[in-house]
Short mmCIF file of C-alpha atoms in Angstrom, two decimals:
data_model
loop_
_atom_site.label_atom_id
_atom_site.label_comp_id
_atom_site.label_asym_id
_atom_site.label_seq_id
_atom_site.Cartn_x
_atom_site.Cartn_y
_atom_site.Cartn_z
CA ILE A 1 74.16 57.70 74.64
CA TYR A 2 71.09 57.70 72.32
CA GLN A 3 69.79 60.74 70.50
CA CYS A 4 66.40 60.75 68.68
CA ASP A 5 64.87 63.00 66.26
CA TRP A 6 61.14 62.31 66.90
CA SER A 7 60.05 64.17 63.91
CA SER A 8 61.72 61.63 61.64
CA ASP A 9 61.77 58.73 63.76
CA VAL A 10 65.68 58.42 63.37
CA CYS A 11 67.76 57.53 66.44
CA SER A 12 71.63 57.47 66.70
CA SER A 13 73.87 56.16 69.41
CA ASP A 14 77.35 57.25 70.48
CA LEU A 15 79.76 55.59 72.84
CA MET A 16 81.08 57.48 75.91
CA GLU A 17 83.91 56.18 78.00
CA VAL A 18 83.98 56.97 81.76
CA THR A 19 87.52 57.14 83.00
CA ARG A 20 87.08 58.32 86.54
CA ALA A 21 84.38 58.34 89.32
CA ALA A 22 82.61 61.58 90.09
CA ARG A 23 84.18 61.72 93.41
CA ASP A 24 87.57 61.85 91.82
CA SER A 25 86.81 64.93 89.66
CA THR A 26 88.44 68.37 90.07
CA LEU A 27 85.10 69.93 91.01
CA HIS A 28 84.46 67.33 93.81
CA SER A 29 88.03 67.85 95.03
CA LEU A 30 87.48 71.61 95.33
CA VAL A 31 84.01 71.11 97.21
CA ARG A 32 85.87 68.90 99.80
CA LEU A 33 88.51 71.52 100.32
CA LEU A 34 85.99 74.39 100.69
CA GLU A 35 83.99 72.13 103.16
CA ARG A 36 87.05 71.73 105.18
CA ALA A 37 87.75 75.36 105.14
CA GLN A 38 84.25 76.36 106.31
CA SER A 39 84.44 73.78 109.18
CA GLU A 40 87.55 75.44 110.58
CA ARG A 41 87.87 78.63 112.57
CA PRO A 42 90.51 81.20 112.25
CA ARG A 43 92.96 81.88 115.07
CA LEU A 44 91.68 85.36 115.41
CA GLY A 45 88.09 84.16 115.54
CA LEU A 46 88.76 81.68 118.25
CA ALA A 47 90.54 84.33 120.27
CA ALA A 48 87.52 86.60 120.08
CA GLU A 49 85.32 83.87 120.98
CA ARG A 50 87.45 83.11 124.03
CA MET A 51 87.26 86.75 124.91
CA ALA A 52 83.54 86.85 124.61
CA SER A 53 83.09 83.83 126.79
CA TRP A 54 85.38 85.53 129.46
CA PHE A 55 83.45 88.87 128.92
CA VAL A 56 80.09 87.11 129.39
CA LEU A 57 81.01 85.42 132.67
CA ARG A 58 82.22 88.69 134.19
CA VAL A 59 79.12 90.51 132.83
CA LEU A 60 76.86 88.16 134.55
CA LEU A 61 78.83 88.62 137.83
CA LEU A 62 78.66 92.41 137.45
CA THR A 63 74.94 92.32 136.68
CA THR A 64 74.32 90.30 139.82
CA ALA A 65 76.24 92.92 141.93
CA VAL A 66 74.44 95.80 140.24
CA GLY A 67 71.11 94.21 140.90
CA VAL A 68 72.05 93.50 144.61
CA LEU A 69 73.31 97.10 145.18
CA TRP A 70 70.28 98.89 143.49
CA TYR A 71 67.97 96.64 145.48
CA PHE A 72 69.28 97.97 148.68
CA ILE A 73 69.62 101.62 147.35
CA GLU A 74 66.53 101.94 145.42
CA PRO A 75 64.50 98.69 144.67
CA ALA A 76 62.41 100.41 141.91
CA ARG A 77 65.51 100.94 139.86
CA ALA A 78 67.09 97.50 140.16
CA PHE A 79 65.40 95.85 137.27
CA PRO A 80 66.00 98.62 134.75
CA ALA A 81 69.57 98.82 135.74
CA VAL A 82 70.21 95.12 135.58
CA LEU A 83 68.27 95.00 132.15
CA ALA A 84 70.33 98.03 130.82
CA VAL A 85 73.67 96.27 131.80
CA LEU A 86 72.62 93.03 130.12
CA VAL A 87 71.68 94.86 126.90
CA ALA A 88 74.40 97.22 126.76
CA THR A 89 77.10 94.50 127.31
CA CYS A 90 75.86 91.99 124.75
CA PRO A 91 78.92 90.76 123.12
CA CYS A 92 77.51 90.68 119.60
CA ALA A 93 79.91 93.23 118.16
CA LEU A 94 82.85 91.39 119.68
CA SER A 95 81.68 87.99 118.32
CA LEU A 96 81.01 89.62 114.77
CA ALA A 97 84.33 91.57 114.67
CA THR A 98 86.50 88.73 113.20
CA PRO A 99 84.18 86.56 110.99
CA VAL A 100 82.67 89.45 109.04
CA ALA A 101 86.00 90.84 108.12
CA ILE A 102 87.34 87.30 107.25
CA ALA A 103 84.11 86.62 105.20
CA ALA A 104 84.56 89.80 103.24
CA ALA A 105 88.26 89.30 102.54
CA THR A 106 87.44 85.54 101.42
CA SER A 107 84.80 86.89 99.14
CA ARG A 108 87.13 89.38 97.69
CA LEU A 109 89.81 86.85 97.00
CA ALA A 110 87.52 84.59 95.22
CA MET A 111 86.52 87.29 92.97
CA ARG A 112 90.27 87.55 92.21
CA GLY A 113 90.42 83.77 91.46
CA ILE A 114 92.01 82.78 94.95
CA LEU A 115 90.08 80.29 97.10
CA VAL A 116 90.65 80.25 100.73
CA LEU A 117 91.12 76.57 101.69
CA ARG A 118 92.06 77.05 105.43
CA ALA A 119 90.54 79.39 107.92
CA ASP A 120 93.87 80.94 109.13
CA ALA A 121 94.92 81.64 105.52
CA VAL A 122 93.84 85.25 105.42
CA GLU A 123 95.69 86.15 108.74
CA GLY A 124 98.86 84.30 107.71
CA LEU A 125 98.90 86.10 104.29
CA ALA A 126 98.74 89.50 106.01
CA THR A 127 101.72 88.76 108.08
CA ILE A 128 104.29 87.37 105.58
CA ASP A 129 107.64 88.98 104.81
CA ARG A 130 109.04 86.31 102.41
CA VAL A 131 107.70 84.56 99.35
CA MET A 132 109.22 81.38 98.29
CA PHE A 133 108.52 80.29 94.72
CA ASP A 134 108.95 77.04 92.86
CA LYS A 135 110.13 77.45 89.44
CA THR A 136 108.43 75.00 86.84
CA GLY A 137 104.74 75.74 86.42
CA THR A 138 104.82 78.56 88.89
CA LEU A 139 107.23 81.34 87.73
CA THR A 140 107.23 79.71 84.23
CA VAL A 141 104.21 78.67 82.15
CA GLY A 142 104.63 74.93 82.82
CA THR A 143 104.63 73.83 79.17
CA PRO A 144 108.29 73.02 78.60
CA LEU A 145 109.73 72.17 75.12
CA ILE A 146 112.58 69.77 74.37
CA LEU A 147 115.51 71.89 72.96
CA SER A 148 117.86 69.04 72.44
CA CYS A 149 118.14 65.22 72.85
CA GLU A 150 121.62 63.80 72.98
CA THR A 151 121.46 59.89 72.66
CA ARG A 152 123.95 57.05 73.23
CA THR A 153 125.43 55.55 70.09
CA ASP A 154 123.21 52.34 70.13
CA PHE A 155 119.93 54.28 71.01
CA ASP A 156 118.25 56.54 68.33
CA ARG A 157 116.53 59.66 69.20
CA THR A 158 112.86 58.69 68.26
CA ARG A 159 113.23 55.58 70.59
CA ALA A 160 114.64 57.49 73.48
CA LEU A 161 111.84 60.03 73.24
CA ALA A 162 109.26 57.21 73.11
CA VAL A 163 110.59 55.54 76.28
CA ALA A 164 110.85 58.85 78.15
CA ALA A 165 107.11 59.58 77.08
CA ALA A 166 106.01 56.15 78.32
CA LEU A 167 107.69 56.82 81.71
CA GLU A 168 106.32 60.26 81.85
CA ALA A 169 102.81 59.38 80.79
CA SER A 170 101.38 58.91 84.38
CA SER A 171 103.17 62.11 85.87
CA ASN A 172 101.39 65.34 86.52
CA HIS A 173 104.71 67.27 86.77
CA PRO A 174 104.91 70.07 84.12
CA LEU A 175 108.05 68.67 82.57
CA ALA A 176 106.12 65.49 81.65
CA THR A 177 104.11 67.55 79.19
CA ALA A 178 107.28 67.98 76.96
CA PHE A 179 107.25 64.36 76.06
CA ARG A 180 103.54 63.73 75.47
CA ALA A 181 103.84 64.29 71.66
CA HIS A 182 106.51 61.76 71.27
CA GLY A 183 104.64 58.79 72.72
CA GLN A 184 104.06 55.69 70.71
CA PRO A 185 101.21 53.20 71.07
CA ASP A 186 103.41 50.22 71.18
CA VAL A 187 105.90 51.66 73.92
CA ARG A 188 104.28 51.42 77.23
CA CYS A 189 105.47 51.63 80.80
CA THR A 190 104.02 48.87 82.89
CA ASP A 191 105.00 50.00 86.54
CA ALA A 192 105.95 53.50 86.59
CA ARG A 193 106.89 54.80 90.02
CA GLU A 194 107.45 58.49 90.71
CA HIS A 195 110.09 59.67 93.22
CA PRO A 196 109.00 63.27 94.25
CA GLY A 197 111.78 65.78 93.40
CA LEU A 198 114.04 63.15 91.70
CA GLY A 199 112.30 61.40 88.75
CA ILE A 200 110.48 58.44 87.54
CA GLU A 201 111.45 54.80 87.14
CA GLY A 202 109.57 51.97 85.41
CA THR A 203 109.79 48.95 83.05
CA VAL A 204 109.46 49.48 79.20
CA ASP A 205 109.75 46.28 76.94
CA SER A 206 111.36 44.29 79.83
CA HIS A 207 113.99 46.93 80.41
CA ARG A 208 114.28 48.97 83.58
CA TYR A 209 114.64 52.71 82.93
CA ARG A 210 114.85 56.02 84.97
CA ILE A 211 114.38 59.50 83.93
CA GLY A 212 115.03 62.55 86.08
CA GLN A 213 117.86 64.21 87.87
CA ARG A 214 121.36 62.93 86.76
CA SER A 215 122.21 61.61 90.32
CA PHE A 216 118.85 59.72 90.32
CA ALA A 217 119.25 58.17 86.85
CA LEU A 218 122.84 57.14 87.57
CA GLN A 219 121.62 54.71 90.27
CA ASN A 220 119.97 52.60 87.70
CA SER A 221 123.08 50.56 87.32
CA ILE A 222 126.83 50.38 88.17
CA ALA A 223 127.41 50.61 84.36
CA ALA A 224 125.78 53.95 84.38
CA LEU A 225 128.63 55.40 86.50
CA ASP A 226 131.15 54.43 83.80
CA SER A 227 128.90 56.08 80.95
CA ALA A 228 128.69 59.44 82.77
CA SER A 229 131.14 60.88 80.53
CA GLU A 230 129.58 59.54 77.26
CA THR A 231 126.94 62.35 76.98
CA THR A 232 126.95 65.98 78.17
CA GLY A 233 124.61 67.12 81.01
CA GLY A 234 120.96 68.05 80.56
CA ASP A 235 117.91 68.91 82.48
CA LEU A 236 116.81 65.32 82.35
CA VAL A 237 118.78 62.08 81.99
CA LEU A 238 117.19 58.68 80.81
CA SER A 239 119.02 55.50 81.69
CA ASP A 240 118.74 51.84 81.62
CA GLU A 241 120.67 48.88 82.91
CA ARG A 242 123.68 49.58 80.79
CA GLY A 243 123.97 53.17 81.57
CA ILE A 244 122.92 56.57 80.47
CA VAL A 245 120.62 56.44 77.28
CA ALA A 246 119.92 60.12 76.61
CA ASN A 247 120.25 63.70 77.95
CA PHE A 248 117.27 65.92 77.44
CA ARG A 249 117.65 69.78 77.54
CA LEU A 250 114.35 71.55 77.95
CA THR A 251 113.10 75.20 77.91
CA ASP A 252 110.15 76.72 79.51
CA ASP A 253 109.27 80.38 79.21
CA LEU A 254 108.64 82.69 82.00
CA ARG A 255 105.01 83.85 82.75
CA THR A 256 104.40 87.15 81.07
CA GLU A 257 103.19 88.56 84.43
CA ALA A 258 106.08 87.17 86.57
CA ARG A 259 108.42 90.28 86.31
CA GLU A 260 105.55 92.77 87.16
CA THR A 261 104.15 90.52 89.86
CA LEU A 262 107.54 90.26 91.76
CA GLU A 263 108.13 93.94 91.40
CA ALA A 264 104.82 94.59 93.00
CA LEU A 265 105.61 92.18 95.85
CA LYS A 266 108.99 93.97 96.44
CA ALA A 267 106.93 97.19 96.65
CA LEU A 268 104.89 95.66 99.47
CA ALA A 269 108.20 94.90 101.27
CA LEU A 270 108.08 91.31 100.61
CA THR A 271 111.33 89.46 99.57
CA PRO A 272 111.07 86.70 96.90
CA MET A 273 112.99 83.48 97.07
CA LEU A 274 113.27 80.81 94.44
CA ALA A 275 113.64 77.10 95.49
CA SER A 276 113.74 74.73 92.62
CA GLY A 277 114.66 71.07 91.69
CA ASP A 278 115.93 72.15 88.33
CA ARG A 279 119.64 72.53 87.34
CA HIS A 280 121.48 75.45 88.79
CA ASP A 281 122.09 77.35 85.60
CA ALA A 282 118.34 77.37 84.57
CA VAL A 283 117.40 78.55 88.17
CA ALA A 284 120.14 81.03 88.02
CA HIS A 285 118.83 82.46 84.56
CA VAL A 286 115.43 82.85 86.04
CA ALA A 287 116.73 84.62 89.21
CA ARG A 288 118.62 87.06 87.06
CA GLU A 289 115.67 87.72 84.77
CA LEU A 290 113.33 88.33 87.73
CA HIS A 291 116.09 90.02 89.99
CA ILE A 292 115.67 87.30 92.83
CA ASP A 293 118.67 87.53 95.09
CA ALA A 294 117.87 84.34 97.06
CA ALA A 295 117.73 81.37 94.62
CA ALA A 296 118.76 77.69 94.93
CA GLY A 297 118.68 74.88 92.29
CA ARG A 298 118.83 70.99 92.33
CA LEU A 299 116.92 71.06 95.58
CA SER A 300 115.20 67.84 96.75
CA PRO A 301 112.05 68.11 98.72
CA VAL A 302 113.89 67.50 101.95
CA GLU A 303 116.32 70.44 101.01
CA LYS A 304 113.46 72.72 100.14
CA LEU A 305 111.92 72.06 103.45
CA ALA A 306 115.31 72.56 105.35
CA TRP A 307 115.68 75.89 103.60
CA LEU A 308 112.18 76.99 104.67
CA LYS A 309 112.94 75.90 108.20
CA GLU A 310 116.07 77.88 108.24
CA THR A 311 114.18 80.96 107.09
CA GLN A 312 111.45 80.67 109.52
CA ALA A 313 114.13 80.04 112.39
CA ALA A 314 115.65 83.44 111.39
CA GLY A 315 112.24 85.11 112.39
CA HIS A 316 110.54 85.37 108.92
CA ARG A 317 107.03 84.36 107.83
CA VAL A 318 107.02 82.70 104.55
CA LEU A 319 104.38 82.19 101.82
CA MET A 320 105.22 79.15 99.76
CA ILE A 321 103.74 78.96 96.27
CA GLY A 322 104.13 75.58 94.22
CA ASP A 323 102.37 73.03 92.18
CA GLY A 324 104.16 69.76 92.16
CA ILE A 325 104.07 66.62 94.26
CA ASN A 326 107.53 67.50 95.48
CA ASP A 327 106.30 70.73 96.88
CA GLY A 328 103.80 69.12 99.21
CA PRO A 329 105.96 69.00 102.33
CA VAL A 330 107.23 72.61 101.97
CA LEU A 331 103.72 73.79 101.23
CA ALA A 332 102.36 72.03 104.36
CA ALA A 333 105.25 73.45 106.56
CA ALA A 334 105.02 76.97 105.39
CA ASP A 335 103.38 79.81 107.50
CA VAL A 336 100.97 80.10 104.65
CA SER A 337 100.97 78.32 101.23
CA MET A 338 99.37 78.82 97.64
CA ALA A 339 98.98 76.13 95.27
CA MET A 340 98.56 76.59 91.48
CA GLY A 341 95.26 75.54 90.06
CA ARG A 342 96.93 73.31 87.61
CA GLY A 343 99.00 71.71 90.26
CA SER A 344 98.93 68.04 91.60
CA PRO A 345 96.23 67.08 94.02
CA ILE A 346 99.00 66.71 96.90
CA ALA A 347 99.79 70.37 96.34
CA HIS A 348 96.06 71.30 96.61
CA ALA A 349 95.65 69.33 99.76
CA ALA A 350 98.65 70.91 101.43
CA GLY A 351 97.91 74.48 100.21
CA ASP A 352 96.04 77.04 102.38
CA LEU A 353 95.06 79.02 99.12
CA LEU A 354 94.30 77.70 95.66
CA LEU A 355 95.06 80.08 92.82
CA LEU A 356 92.36 79.22 90.14
CA ARG A 357 93.51 81.46 87.31
CA ASP A 358 96.58 80.38 85.54
CA SER A 359 98.28 83.76 86.45
CA LEU A 360 100.35 85.25 89.30
CA ALA A 361 99.01 88.65 88.73
CA ALA A 362 96.38 88.48 91.51
CA LEU A 363 99.13 87.68 94.09
CA PRO A 364 100.16 91.35 95.21
CA GLU A 365 96.44 92.31 95.45
CA ALA A 366 95.77 89.21 97.67
CA VAL A 367 98.43 90.39 100.08
CA GLN A 368 96.93 93.82 100.19
CA ILE A 369 93.35 92.40 100.66
CA ALA A 370 94.75 90.20 103.65
CA ARG A 371 96.55 93.02 105.27
CA HIS A 372 93.40 95.31 104.97
CA ALA A 373 91.20 92.56 106.46
CA LEU A 374 93.60 92.32 109.47
CA VAL A 375 93.43 96.10 109.99
CA VAL A 376 89.76 95.99 109.87
CA VAL A 377 89.66 93.16 112.40
CA ARG A 378 91.75 95.08 114.80
CA GLN A 379 89.61 98.16 114.38
CA ASN A 380 86.32 96.00 114.97
CA LEU A 381 87.90 94.52 118.24
CA ARG A 382 88.95 97.85 119.57
CA TRP A 383 85.63 99.46 118.79
CA ALA A 384 83.62 96.60 120.40
CA ALA A 385 85.83 96.66 123.32
CA ALA A 386 85.71 100.54 123.70
CA TYR A 387 81.95 100.58 123.43
CA ASN A 388 81.31 97.91 125.98
CA PHE A 389 83.80 99.45 128.54
CA ALA A 390 82.04 102.90 128.01
CA ALA A 391 78.54 101.54 128.33
CA ILE A 392 79.04 99.37 131.26
CA PRO A 393 79.53 102.22 133.84
CA LEU A 394 76.64 104.37 132.40
CA ALA A 395 74.21 101.34 132.53
CA ALA A 396 75.23 100.20 135.94
CA LEU A 397 74.88 103.79 137.51
CA GLY A 398 71.33 103.87 136.07
CA LEU A 399 72.29 106.76 133.51
CA MET A 400 71.48 104.73 130.52
CA PRO A 401 67.91 103.37 130.20
CA PRO A 402 67.47 99.90 128.48
CA TRP A 403 65.97 101.26 125.30
CA ILE A 404 69.19 103.53 124.80
CA ALA A 405 71.26 100.42 125.60
CA ALA A 406 69.51 98.37 122.92
CA ILE A 407 70.04 101.18 120.44
CA GLY A 408 73.64 101.43 121.26
CA MET A 409 74.23 97.64 121.14
CA SER A 410 72.55 97.59 117.61
CA LEU A 411 74.64 100.54 116.30
CA SER A 412 77.85 98.93 117.62
CA SER A 413 77.04 95.62 115.76
CA SER A 414 76.14 97.63 112.57
CA PHE A 415 79.39 99.50 112.83
CA VAL A 416 81.32 96.25 112.86
CA VAL A 417 79.57 94.91 109.86
CA LEU A 418 79.63 98.14 107.76
CA ASN A 419 83.35 98.47 108.51
CA ALA A 420 83.99 95.09 107.24
CA ARG A 421 82.17 95.76 104.05
CA ARG A 422 85.11 98.25 103.22
CA ILE A 423 87.11 95.21 102.32
CA ALA A 424 84.72 94.20 99.58
CA SER A 425 84.62 97.68 98.13
CA SER A 426 88.22 98.58 97.84
CA THR A 427 91.61 96.91 98.15
CA GLY A 428 92.83 99.15 100.90
CA VAL A 429 96.55 99.26 100.47
CA VAL A 430 98.36 99.22 103.82
#
């Protein structure tokens, strides 16, 4: 990059390193997700369109019958009657009933820092009765700190932390941030491989290491089974070919808004659930702090998905909120899902909604907005149907001239649009 001061004829240059292509940027990913959402149609909208198509076919048949009857009764009134029927029954209000309400709700959610990534997300959010949370990075701030590091006798603490940092360097999991400060330039991992929900394995200085859940780390070697009693348990275990190298115990503070958010969700008749891959005592502590009755720890992605399916099989509709790679399957399978803005690209791709702000405070209001939008959609559909069924007999009998039918059709469409604007002006707790 060259910068020149033309008044003094002095130029300077700086180096800039490009690490990723523009198509791999966060902004470009968001644009792709929004384009996908805009290309989809919500279920309610598709149902309204099918209803409108069905309605138009029958209106054309009715109009033909009205024209024929009036031709034989009083030919001079045949054309005005046919025209009045066509104008009065124009399905504009019926076709606008759903999209204007969904568009207003989407705009309202965007103002609250929540992007709608799939067309059915608003409808799904309005009908949930369970909210399943991941723990790390969702209910907690996602910036864990290392409380303790207990190492094997032949491995010093600094070396263990450096190896762990090398393994975690390529991971986007919130737990990886706890090790970033302990990395050393000469300690690098050449082939790190992440196992979602379990941990990471890779080679550091010609030695094969694993870091993650205890059961995952113990698979690194037969010797590790014999060394299981050498150190006490921790949140993460680091092992090599000889056995367990270190146990790390971490802490991650709850989000300041978490307790208030969950109380607000309970006030909306929503039951919170906590599904985490962290150790049982850490999950139990968070559940106690936030008064969550349904909580489970040490869950693999498959076990999280099984719990979700079991909940859905019991007749519940579930909103899943997560941020990690291991949350991808359960986010995709939930009735509606929300990915944290700082989450992994896999979570973003699987989510129906994207929480841009690093806070859960907008979640209860988002549910209220979605419920209000669903009420408005139903009001619009009922109004559009009532108007058309009332106008058809009047127009067919010749009691409604075409100009009045045109005014009625315009007023009906205007009512639908104005009713939808209420979503943008108030939350509408329902």
